[in-house]
PDB file of C-alpha atoms and ligand atoms in Angstrom:
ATOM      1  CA  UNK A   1      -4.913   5.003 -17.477  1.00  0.00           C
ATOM      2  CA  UNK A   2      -4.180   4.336 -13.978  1.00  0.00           C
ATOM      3  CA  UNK A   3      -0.289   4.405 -13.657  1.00  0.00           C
ATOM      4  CA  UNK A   4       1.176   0.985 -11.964  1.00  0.00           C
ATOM      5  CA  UNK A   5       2.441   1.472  -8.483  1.00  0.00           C
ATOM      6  CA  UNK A   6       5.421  -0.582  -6.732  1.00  0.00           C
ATOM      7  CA  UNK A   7       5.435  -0.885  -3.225  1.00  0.00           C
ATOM      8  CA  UNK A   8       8.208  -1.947  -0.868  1.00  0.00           C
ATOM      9  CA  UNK A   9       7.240  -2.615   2.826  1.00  0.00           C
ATOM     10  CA  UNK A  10      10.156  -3.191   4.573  1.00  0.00           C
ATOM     11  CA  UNK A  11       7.665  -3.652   8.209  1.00  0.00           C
ATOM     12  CA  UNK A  12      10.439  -3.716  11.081  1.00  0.00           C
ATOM     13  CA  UNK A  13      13.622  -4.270   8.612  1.00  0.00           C
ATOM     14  CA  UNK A  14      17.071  -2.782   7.745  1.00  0.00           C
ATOM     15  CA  UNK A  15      18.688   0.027   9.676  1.00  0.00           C
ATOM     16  CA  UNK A  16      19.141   3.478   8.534  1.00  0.00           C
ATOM     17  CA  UNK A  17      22.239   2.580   6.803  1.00  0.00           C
ATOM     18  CA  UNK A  18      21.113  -0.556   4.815  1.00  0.00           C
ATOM     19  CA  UNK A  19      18.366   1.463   4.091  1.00  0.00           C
ATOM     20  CA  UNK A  20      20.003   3.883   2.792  1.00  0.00           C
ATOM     21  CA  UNK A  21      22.558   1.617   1.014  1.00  0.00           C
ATOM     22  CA  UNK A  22      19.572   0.187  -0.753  1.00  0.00           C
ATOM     23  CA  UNK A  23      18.069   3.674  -1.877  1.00  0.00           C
ATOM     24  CA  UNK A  24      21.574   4.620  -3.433  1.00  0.00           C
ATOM     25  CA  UNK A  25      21.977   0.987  -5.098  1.00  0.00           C
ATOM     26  CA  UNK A  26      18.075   1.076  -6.645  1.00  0.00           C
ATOM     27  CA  UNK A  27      17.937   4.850  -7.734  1.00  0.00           C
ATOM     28  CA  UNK A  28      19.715   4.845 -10.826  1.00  0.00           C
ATOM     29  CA  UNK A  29      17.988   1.286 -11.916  1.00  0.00           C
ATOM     30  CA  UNK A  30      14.502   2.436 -11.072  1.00  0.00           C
ATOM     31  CA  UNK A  31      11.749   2.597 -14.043  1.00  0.00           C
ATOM     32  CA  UNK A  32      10.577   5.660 -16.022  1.00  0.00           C
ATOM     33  CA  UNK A  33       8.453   7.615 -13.169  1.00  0.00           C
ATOM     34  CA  UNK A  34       6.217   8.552 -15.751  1.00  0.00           C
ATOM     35  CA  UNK A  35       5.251   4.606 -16.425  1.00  0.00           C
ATOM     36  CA  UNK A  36       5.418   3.006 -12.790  1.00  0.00           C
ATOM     37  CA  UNK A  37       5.738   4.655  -9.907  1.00  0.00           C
ATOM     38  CA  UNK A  38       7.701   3.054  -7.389  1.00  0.00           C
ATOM     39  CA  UNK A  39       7.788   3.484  -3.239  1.00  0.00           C
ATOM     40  CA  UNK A  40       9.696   2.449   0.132  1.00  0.00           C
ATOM     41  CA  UNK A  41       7.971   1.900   3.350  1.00  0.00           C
ATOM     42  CA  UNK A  42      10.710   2.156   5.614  1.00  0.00           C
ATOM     43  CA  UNK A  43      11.247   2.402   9.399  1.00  0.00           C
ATOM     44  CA  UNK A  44      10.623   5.771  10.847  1.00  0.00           C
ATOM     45  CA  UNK A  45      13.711   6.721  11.593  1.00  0.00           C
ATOM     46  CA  UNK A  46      14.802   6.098   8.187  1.00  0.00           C
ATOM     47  CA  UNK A  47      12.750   7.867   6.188  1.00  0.00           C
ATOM     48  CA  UNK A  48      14.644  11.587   5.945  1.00  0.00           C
ATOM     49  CA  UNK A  49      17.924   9.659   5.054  1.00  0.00           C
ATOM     50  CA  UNK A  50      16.257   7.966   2.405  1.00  0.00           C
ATOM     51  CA  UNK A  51      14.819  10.987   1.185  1.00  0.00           C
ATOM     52  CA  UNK A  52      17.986  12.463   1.135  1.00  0.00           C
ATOM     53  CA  UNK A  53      19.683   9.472  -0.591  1.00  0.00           C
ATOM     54  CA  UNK A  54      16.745   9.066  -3.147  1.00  0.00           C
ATOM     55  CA  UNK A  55      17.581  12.660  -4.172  1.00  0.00           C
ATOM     56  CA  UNK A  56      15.848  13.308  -7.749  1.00  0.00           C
ATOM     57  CA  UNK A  57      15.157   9.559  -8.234  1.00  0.00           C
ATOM     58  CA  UNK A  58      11.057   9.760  -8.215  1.00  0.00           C
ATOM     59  CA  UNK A  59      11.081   7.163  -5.648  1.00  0.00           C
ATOM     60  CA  UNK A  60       8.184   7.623  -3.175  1.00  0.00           C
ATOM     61  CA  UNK A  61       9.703   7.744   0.352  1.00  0.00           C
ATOM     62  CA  UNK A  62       6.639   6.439   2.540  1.00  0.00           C
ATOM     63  CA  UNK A  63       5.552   5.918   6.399  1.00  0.00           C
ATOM     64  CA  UNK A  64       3.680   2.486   7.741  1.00  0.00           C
ATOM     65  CA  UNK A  65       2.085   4.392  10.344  1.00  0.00           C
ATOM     66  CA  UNK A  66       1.583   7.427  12.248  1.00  0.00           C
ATOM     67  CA  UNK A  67      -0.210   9.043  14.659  1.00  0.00           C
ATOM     68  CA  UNK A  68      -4.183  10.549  14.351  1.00  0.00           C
ATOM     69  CA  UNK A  69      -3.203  13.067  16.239  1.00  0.00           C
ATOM     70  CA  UNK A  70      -1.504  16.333  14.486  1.00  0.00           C
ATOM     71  CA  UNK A  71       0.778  16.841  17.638  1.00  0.00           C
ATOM     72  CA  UNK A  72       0.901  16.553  21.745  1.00  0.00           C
ATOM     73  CA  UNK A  73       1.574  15.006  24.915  1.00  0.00           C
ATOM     74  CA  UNK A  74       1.264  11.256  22.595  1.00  0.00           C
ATOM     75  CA  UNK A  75       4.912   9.538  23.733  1.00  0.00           C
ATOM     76  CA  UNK A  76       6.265   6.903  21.534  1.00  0.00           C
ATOM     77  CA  UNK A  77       3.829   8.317  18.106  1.00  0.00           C
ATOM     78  CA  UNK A  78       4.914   9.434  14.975  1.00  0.00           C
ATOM     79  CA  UNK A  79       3.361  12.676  13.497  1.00  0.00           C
ATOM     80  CA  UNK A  80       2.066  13.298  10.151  1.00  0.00           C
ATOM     81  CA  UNK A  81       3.459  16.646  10.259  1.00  0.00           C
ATOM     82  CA  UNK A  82       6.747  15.528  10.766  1.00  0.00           C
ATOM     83  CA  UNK A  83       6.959  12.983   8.303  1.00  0.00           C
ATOM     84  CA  UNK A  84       5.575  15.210   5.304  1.00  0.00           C
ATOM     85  CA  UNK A  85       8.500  17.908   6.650  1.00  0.00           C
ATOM     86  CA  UNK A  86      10.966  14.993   6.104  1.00  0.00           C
ATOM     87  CA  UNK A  87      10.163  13.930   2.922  1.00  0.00           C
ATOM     88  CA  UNK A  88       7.563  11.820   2.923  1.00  0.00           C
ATOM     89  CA  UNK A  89       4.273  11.447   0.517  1.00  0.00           C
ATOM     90  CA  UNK A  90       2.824   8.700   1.199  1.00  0.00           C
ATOM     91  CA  UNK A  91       1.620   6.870   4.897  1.00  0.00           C
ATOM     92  CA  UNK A  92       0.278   3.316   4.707  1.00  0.00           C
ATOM     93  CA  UNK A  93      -3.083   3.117   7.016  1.00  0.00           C
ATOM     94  CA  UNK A  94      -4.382   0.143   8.664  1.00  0.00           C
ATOM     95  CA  UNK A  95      -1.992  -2.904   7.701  1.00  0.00           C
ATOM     96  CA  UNK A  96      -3.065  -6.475   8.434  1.00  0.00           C
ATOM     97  CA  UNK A  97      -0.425  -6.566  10.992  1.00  0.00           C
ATOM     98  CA  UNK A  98      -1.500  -3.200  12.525  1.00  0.00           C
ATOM     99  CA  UNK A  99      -5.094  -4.584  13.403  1.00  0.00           C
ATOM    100  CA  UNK A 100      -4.229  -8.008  14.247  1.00  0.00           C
ATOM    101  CA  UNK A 101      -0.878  -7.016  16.368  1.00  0.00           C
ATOM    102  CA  UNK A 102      -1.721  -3.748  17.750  1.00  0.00           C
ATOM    103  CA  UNK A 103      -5.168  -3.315  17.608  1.00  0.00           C
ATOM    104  CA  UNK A 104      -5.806  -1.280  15.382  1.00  0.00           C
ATOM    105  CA  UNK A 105      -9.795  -0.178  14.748  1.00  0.00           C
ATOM    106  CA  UNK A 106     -11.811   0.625  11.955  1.00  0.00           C
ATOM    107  CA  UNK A 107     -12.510   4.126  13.840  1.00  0.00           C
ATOM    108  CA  UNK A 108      -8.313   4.934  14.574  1.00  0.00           C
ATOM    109  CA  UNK A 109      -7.754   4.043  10.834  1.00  0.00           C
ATOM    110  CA  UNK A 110     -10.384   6.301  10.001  1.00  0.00           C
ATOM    111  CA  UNK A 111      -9.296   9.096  12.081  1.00  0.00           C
ATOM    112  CA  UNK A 112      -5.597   8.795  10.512  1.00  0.00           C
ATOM    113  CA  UNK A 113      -6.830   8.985   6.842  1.00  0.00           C
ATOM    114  CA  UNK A 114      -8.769  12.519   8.004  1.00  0.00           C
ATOM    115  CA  UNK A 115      -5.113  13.456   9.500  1.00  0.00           C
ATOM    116  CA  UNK A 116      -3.171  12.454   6.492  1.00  0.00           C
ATOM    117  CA  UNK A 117      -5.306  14.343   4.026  1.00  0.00           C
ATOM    118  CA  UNK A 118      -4.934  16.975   6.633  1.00  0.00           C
ATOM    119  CA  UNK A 119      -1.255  16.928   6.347  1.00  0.00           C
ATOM    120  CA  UNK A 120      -1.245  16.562   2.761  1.00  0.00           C
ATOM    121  CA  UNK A 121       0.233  13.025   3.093  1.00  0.00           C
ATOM    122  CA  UNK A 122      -1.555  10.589   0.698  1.00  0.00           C
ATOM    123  CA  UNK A 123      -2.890   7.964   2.287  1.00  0.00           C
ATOM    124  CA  UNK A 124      -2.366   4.401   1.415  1.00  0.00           C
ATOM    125  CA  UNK A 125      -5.401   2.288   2.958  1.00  0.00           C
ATOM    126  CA  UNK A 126      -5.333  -1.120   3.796  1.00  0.00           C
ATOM    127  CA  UNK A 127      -7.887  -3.629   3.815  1.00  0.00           C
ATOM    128  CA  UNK A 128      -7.679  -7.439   4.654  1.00  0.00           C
ATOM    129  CA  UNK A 129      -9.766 -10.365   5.461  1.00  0.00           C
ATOM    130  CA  UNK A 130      -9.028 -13.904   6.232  1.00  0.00           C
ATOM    131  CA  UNK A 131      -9.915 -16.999   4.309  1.00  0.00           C
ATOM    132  CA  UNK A 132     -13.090 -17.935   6.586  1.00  0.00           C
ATOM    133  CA  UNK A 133     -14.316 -14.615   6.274  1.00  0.00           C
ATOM    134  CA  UNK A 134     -14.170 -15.028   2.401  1.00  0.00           C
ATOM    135  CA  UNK A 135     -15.571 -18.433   2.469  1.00  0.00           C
ATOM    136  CA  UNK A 136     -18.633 -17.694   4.893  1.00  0.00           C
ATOM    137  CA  UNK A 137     -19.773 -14.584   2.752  1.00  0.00           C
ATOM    138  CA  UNK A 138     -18.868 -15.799  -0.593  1.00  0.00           C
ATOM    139  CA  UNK A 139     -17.925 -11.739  -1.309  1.00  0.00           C
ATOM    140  CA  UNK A 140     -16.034  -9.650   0.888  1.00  0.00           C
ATOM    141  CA  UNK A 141     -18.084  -8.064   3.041  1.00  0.00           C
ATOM    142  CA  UNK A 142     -15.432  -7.845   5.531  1.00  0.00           C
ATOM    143  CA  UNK A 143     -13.632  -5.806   3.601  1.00  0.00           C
ATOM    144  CA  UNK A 144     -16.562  -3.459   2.931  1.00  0.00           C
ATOM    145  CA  UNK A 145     -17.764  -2.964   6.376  1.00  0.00           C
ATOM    146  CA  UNK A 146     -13.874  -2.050   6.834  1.00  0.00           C
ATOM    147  CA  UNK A 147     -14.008   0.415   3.845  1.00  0.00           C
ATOM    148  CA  UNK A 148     -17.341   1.986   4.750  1.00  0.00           C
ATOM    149  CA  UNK A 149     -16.482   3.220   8.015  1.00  0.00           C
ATOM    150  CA  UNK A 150     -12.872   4.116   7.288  1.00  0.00           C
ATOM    151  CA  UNK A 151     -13.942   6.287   3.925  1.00  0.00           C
ATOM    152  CA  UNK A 152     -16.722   8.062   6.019  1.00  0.00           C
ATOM    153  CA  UNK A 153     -16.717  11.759   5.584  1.00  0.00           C
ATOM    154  CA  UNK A 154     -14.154  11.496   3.045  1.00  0.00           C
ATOM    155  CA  UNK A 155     -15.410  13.463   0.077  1.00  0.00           C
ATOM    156  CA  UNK A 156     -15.428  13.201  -3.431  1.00  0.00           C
ATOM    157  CA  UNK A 157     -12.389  15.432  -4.012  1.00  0.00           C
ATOM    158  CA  UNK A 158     -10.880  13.713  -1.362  1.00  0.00           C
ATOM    159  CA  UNK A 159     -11.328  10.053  -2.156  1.00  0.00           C
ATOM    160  CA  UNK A 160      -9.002  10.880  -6.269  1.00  0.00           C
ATOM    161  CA  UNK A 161      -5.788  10.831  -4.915  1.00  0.00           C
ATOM    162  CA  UNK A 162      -6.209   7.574  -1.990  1.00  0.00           C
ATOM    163  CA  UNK A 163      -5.198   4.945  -2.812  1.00  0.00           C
ATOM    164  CA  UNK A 164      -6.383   1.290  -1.159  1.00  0.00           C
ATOM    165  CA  UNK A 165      -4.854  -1.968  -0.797  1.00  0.00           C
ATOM    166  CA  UNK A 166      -6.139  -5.382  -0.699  1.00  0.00           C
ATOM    167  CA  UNK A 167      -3.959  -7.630   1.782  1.00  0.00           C
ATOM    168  CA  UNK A 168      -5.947 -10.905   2.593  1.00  0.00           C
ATOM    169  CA  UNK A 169      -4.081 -12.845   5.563  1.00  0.00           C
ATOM    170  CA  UNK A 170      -3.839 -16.045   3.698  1.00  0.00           C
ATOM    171  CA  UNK A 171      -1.784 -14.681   1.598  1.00  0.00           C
ATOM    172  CA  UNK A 172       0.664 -12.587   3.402  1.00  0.00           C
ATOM    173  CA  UNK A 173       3.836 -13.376   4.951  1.00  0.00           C
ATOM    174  CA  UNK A 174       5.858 -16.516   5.717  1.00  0.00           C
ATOM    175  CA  UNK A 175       4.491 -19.765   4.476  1.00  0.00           C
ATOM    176  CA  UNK A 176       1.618 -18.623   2.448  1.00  0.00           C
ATOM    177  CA  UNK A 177       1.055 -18.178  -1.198  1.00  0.00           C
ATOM    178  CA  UNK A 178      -0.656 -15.819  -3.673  1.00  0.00           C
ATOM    179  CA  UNK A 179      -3.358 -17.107  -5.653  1.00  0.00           C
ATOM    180  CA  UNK A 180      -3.778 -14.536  -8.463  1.00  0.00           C
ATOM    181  CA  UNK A 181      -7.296 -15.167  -9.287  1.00  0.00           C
ATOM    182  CA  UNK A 182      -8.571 -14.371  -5.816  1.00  0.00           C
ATOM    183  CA  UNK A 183      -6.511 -11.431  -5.553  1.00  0.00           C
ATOM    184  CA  UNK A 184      -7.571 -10.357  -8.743  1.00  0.00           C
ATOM    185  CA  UNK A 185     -11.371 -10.518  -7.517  1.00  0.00           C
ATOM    186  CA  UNK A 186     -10.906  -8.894  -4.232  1.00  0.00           C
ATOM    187  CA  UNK A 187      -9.331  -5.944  -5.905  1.00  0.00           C
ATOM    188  CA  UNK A 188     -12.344  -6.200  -8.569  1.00  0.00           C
ATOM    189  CA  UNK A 189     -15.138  -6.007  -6.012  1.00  0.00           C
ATOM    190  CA  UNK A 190     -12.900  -3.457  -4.047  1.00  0.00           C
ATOM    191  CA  UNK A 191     -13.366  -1.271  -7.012  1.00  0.00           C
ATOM    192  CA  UNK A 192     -16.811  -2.403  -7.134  1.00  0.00           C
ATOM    193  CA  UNK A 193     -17.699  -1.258  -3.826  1.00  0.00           C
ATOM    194  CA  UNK A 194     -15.606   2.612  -4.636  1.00  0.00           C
ATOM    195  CA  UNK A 195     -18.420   3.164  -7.479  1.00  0.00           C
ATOM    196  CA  UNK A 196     -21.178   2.038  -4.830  1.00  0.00           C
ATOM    197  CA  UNK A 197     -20.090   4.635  -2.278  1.00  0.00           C
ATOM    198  CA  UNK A 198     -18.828   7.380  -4.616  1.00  0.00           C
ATOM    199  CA  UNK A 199     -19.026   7.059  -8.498  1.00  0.00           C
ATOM    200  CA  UNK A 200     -18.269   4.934 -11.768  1.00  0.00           C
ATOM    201  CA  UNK A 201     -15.849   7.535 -12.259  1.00  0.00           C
ATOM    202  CA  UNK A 202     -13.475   8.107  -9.023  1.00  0.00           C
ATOM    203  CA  UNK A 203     -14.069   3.744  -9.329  1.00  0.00           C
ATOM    204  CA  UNK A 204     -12.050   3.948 -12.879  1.00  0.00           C
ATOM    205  CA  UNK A 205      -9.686   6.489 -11.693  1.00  0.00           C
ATOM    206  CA  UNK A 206      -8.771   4.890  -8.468  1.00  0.00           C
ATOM    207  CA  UNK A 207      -5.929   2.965  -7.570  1.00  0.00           C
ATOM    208  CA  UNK A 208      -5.699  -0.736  -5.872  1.00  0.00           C
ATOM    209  CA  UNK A 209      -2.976  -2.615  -4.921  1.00  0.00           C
ATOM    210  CA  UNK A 210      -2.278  -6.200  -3.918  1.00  0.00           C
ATOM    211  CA  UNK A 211      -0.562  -7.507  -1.199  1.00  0.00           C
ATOM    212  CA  UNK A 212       0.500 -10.802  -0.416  1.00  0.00           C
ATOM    213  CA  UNK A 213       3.565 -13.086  -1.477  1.00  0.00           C
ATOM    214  CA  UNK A 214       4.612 -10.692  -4.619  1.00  0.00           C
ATOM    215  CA  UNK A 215       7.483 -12.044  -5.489  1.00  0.00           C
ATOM    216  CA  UNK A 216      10.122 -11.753  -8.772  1.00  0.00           C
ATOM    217  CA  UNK A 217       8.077 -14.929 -10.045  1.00  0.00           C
ATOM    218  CA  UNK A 218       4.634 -13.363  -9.933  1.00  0.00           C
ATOM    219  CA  UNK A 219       4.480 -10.286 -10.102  1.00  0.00           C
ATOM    220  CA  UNK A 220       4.128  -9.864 -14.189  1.00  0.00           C
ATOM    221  CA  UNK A 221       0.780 -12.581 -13.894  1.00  0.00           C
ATOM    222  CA  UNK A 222      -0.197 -10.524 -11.150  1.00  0.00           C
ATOM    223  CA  UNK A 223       0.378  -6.865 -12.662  1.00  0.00           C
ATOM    224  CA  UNK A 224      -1.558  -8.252 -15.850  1.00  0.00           C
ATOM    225  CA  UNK A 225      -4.806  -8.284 -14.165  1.00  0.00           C
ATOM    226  CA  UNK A 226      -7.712  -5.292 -14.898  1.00  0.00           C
ATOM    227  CA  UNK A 227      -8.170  -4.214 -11.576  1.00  0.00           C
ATOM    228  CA  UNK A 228      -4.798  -4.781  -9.908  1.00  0.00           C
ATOM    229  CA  UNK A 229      -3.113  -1.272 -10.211  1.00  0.00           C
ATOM    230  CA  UNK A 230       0.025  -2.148  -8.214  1.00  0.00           C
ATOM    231  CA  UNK A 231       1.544  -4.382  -5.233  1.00  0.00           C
ATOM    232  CA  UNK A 232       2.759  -4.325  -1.697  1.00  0.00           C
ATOM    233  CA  UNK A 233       5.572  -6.342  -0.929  1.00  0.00           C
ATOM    234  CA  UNK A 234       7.129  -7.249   2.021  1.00  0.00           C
ATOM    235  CA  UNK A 235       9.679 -10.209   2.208  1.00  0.00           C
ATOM    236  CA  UNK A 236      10.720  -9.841  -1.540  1.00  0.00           C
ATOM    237  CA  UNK A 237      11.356  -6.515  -1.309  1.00  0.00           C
ATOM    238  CA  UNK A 238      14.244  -6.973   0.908  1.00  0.00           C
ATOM    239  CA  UNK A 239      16.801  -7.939  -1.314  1.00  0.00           C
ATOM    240  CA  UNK A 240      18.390  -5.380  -4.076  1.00  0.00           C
ATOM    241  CA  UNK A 241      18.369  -7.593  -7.199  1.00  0.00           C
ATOM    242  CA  UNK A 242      14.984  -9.067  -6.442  1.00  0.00           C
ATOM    243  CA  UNK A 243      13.406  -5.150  -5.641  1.00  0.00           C
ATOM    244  CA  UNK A 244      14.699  -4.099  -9.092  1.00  0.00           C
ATOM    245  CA  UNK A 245      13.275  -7.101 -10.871  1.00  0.00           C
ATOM    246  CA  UNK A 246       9.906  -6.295  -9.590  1.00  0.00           C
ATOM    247  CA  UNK A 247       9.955  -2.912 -10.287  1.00  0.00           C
ATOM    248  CA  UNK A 248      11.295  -3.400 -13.389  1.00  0.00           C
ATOM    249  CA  UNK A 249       8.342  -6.417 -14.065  1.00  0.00           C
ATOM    250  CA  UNK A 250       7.441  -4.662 -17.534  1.00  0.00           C
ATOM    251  CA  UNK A 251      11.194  -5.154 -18.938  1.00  0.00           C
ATOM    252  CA  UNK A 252      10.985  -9.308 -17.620  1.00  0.00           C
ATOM    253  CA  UNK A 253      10.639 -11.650 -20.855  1.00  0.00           C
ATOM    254  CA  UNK A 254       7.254 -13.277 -20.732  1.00  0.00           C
TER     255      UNK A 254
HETATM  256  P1  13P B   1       4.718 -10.530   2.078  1.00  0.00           P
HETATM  257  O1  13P B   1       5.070 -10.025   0.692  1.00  0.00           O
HETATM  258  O2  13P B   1       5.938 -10.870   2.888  1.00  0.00           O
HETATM  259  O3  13P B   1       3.699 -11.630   2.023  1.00  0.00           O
HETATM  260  O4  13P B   1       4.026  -9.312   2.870  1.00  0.00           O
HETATM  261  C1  13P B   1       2.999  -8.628   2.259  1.00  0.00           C
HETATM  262  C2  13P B   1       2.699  -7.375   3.000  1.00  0.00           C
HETATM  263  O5  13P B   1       2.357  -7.396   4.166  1.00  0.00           O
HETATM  264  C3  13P B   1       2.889  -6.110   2.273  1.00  0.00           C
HETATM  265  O6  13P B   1       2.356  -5.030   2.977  1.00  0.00           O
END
């Protein structure tokens, strides 16, 4: 059974006091840890005090980047080291915005899985594609050329614990819209493409989120699918009451 996994991504939201205002108003309301497991992508520079805050809660305290690098002259980057010293277990690699905003390559997101396995951070890999791209394949192809080369080298011990996420851009952010049936799919071929490069196995036992316009509304439809094993939210996660009716989507009346 893979255990359900609730993601917040706060992106560049909430100072270290709201966030940890949040963390103290959540922790007491948050699901059994051994059903769903719930997280917080903060800002950097919140993620100790949320630690702190989140005290014996379960909640996952988590990074939404950092640096390939263990340590050095690298101004302005966050290291790996340093966040799994301050509390942190998970680090999100390779977000839509990442790539499209900042650059980010196949190769650097590959580099900072080998670092965060390294560090003993788990990494949380993400994987995206745009509508055209869907539409002139007919599969997601884009997304496997993008999983091929960031996986390579990582072995079969390795690959258990990682966990990927499917975050198509016509689905996330402002103005868009989730369409369960395609997010359902891409996370179904995702999986398909795990048993192609590894095994049936680490394919069953892996997990795969979704990503894209989660909100209090959609998120039971959307947890009910096979191969959706959890979600990454960004706008909806902002708010208090709406975080703790998402991660609480298994107590909602149907
Ligand atoms: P939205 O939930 O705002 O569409 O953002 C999704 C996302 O980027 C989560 O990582």
């Amino acid at each position: 059974m893979r255990k359900p996994f609730i993601v917040a991504n706060w992106k560049m939201h909430k100072t270290v006091q709201e966030s940890v205002d949040f963390v103290k108003a959540i922790k007491d309301h948050l699901p059994d840890p051994d059903k769903v497991e719930v997280g917080i992508a903060g800002q950097a520079f919140a993620l100790y005090s949320m630690h702190e805050a989140a005290a014996k809660s379960g909640l996952r305290i988590i990074a939404q980047n950092a640096a390939p690098q263990l340590s050095g002259p690298f101004t302005g980057e966050i290291s790996m080291r340093g966040l799994s010293q301050a509390g942190v277990s998970h680090v999100m690699l390779g977000h839509i915005e990442r790539r499209r905003l900042f650059n980010e390559t196949n190769e650097a997101v590959h580099q900072k899985v080998e670092t965060a396995i390294m560090t003993g951070l788990t990494p949380i890999i993400c994987t995206d594609e745009t509508m055209v791209q869907r539409e002139m394949n007919g599969e997601i192809h884009y997304v496997l050329k993008q999983l091929q080369s960031v996986l390579h080298g990582v072995s079969l011990d390795q690959i258990r614990d990682i966990i990927i996420s499917y975050e198509p851009s016509w689905a996330v952010g402002v103005g868009q819209r989730a369409n369960t049936a395609l997010a359902e799919e891409g996370c179904r071929q995702i999986r398909r493409m795990i048993a192609d490069i590894y095994t049936y196995e680490i394919a069953d036992k892996i997990r795969i989120l979704y990503g894209g316009s989660v909100n209090p509304k959609n998120i039971q439809e959307i947890m009910s699918k096979p191969d959706i094993d959890g979600v990454l939210i960004g706008r909806a996660s902002l708010d208090v009451d709406n975080f703790l009716a998402m991660v609480n989507y298994q107590q909602q009346t149907k």
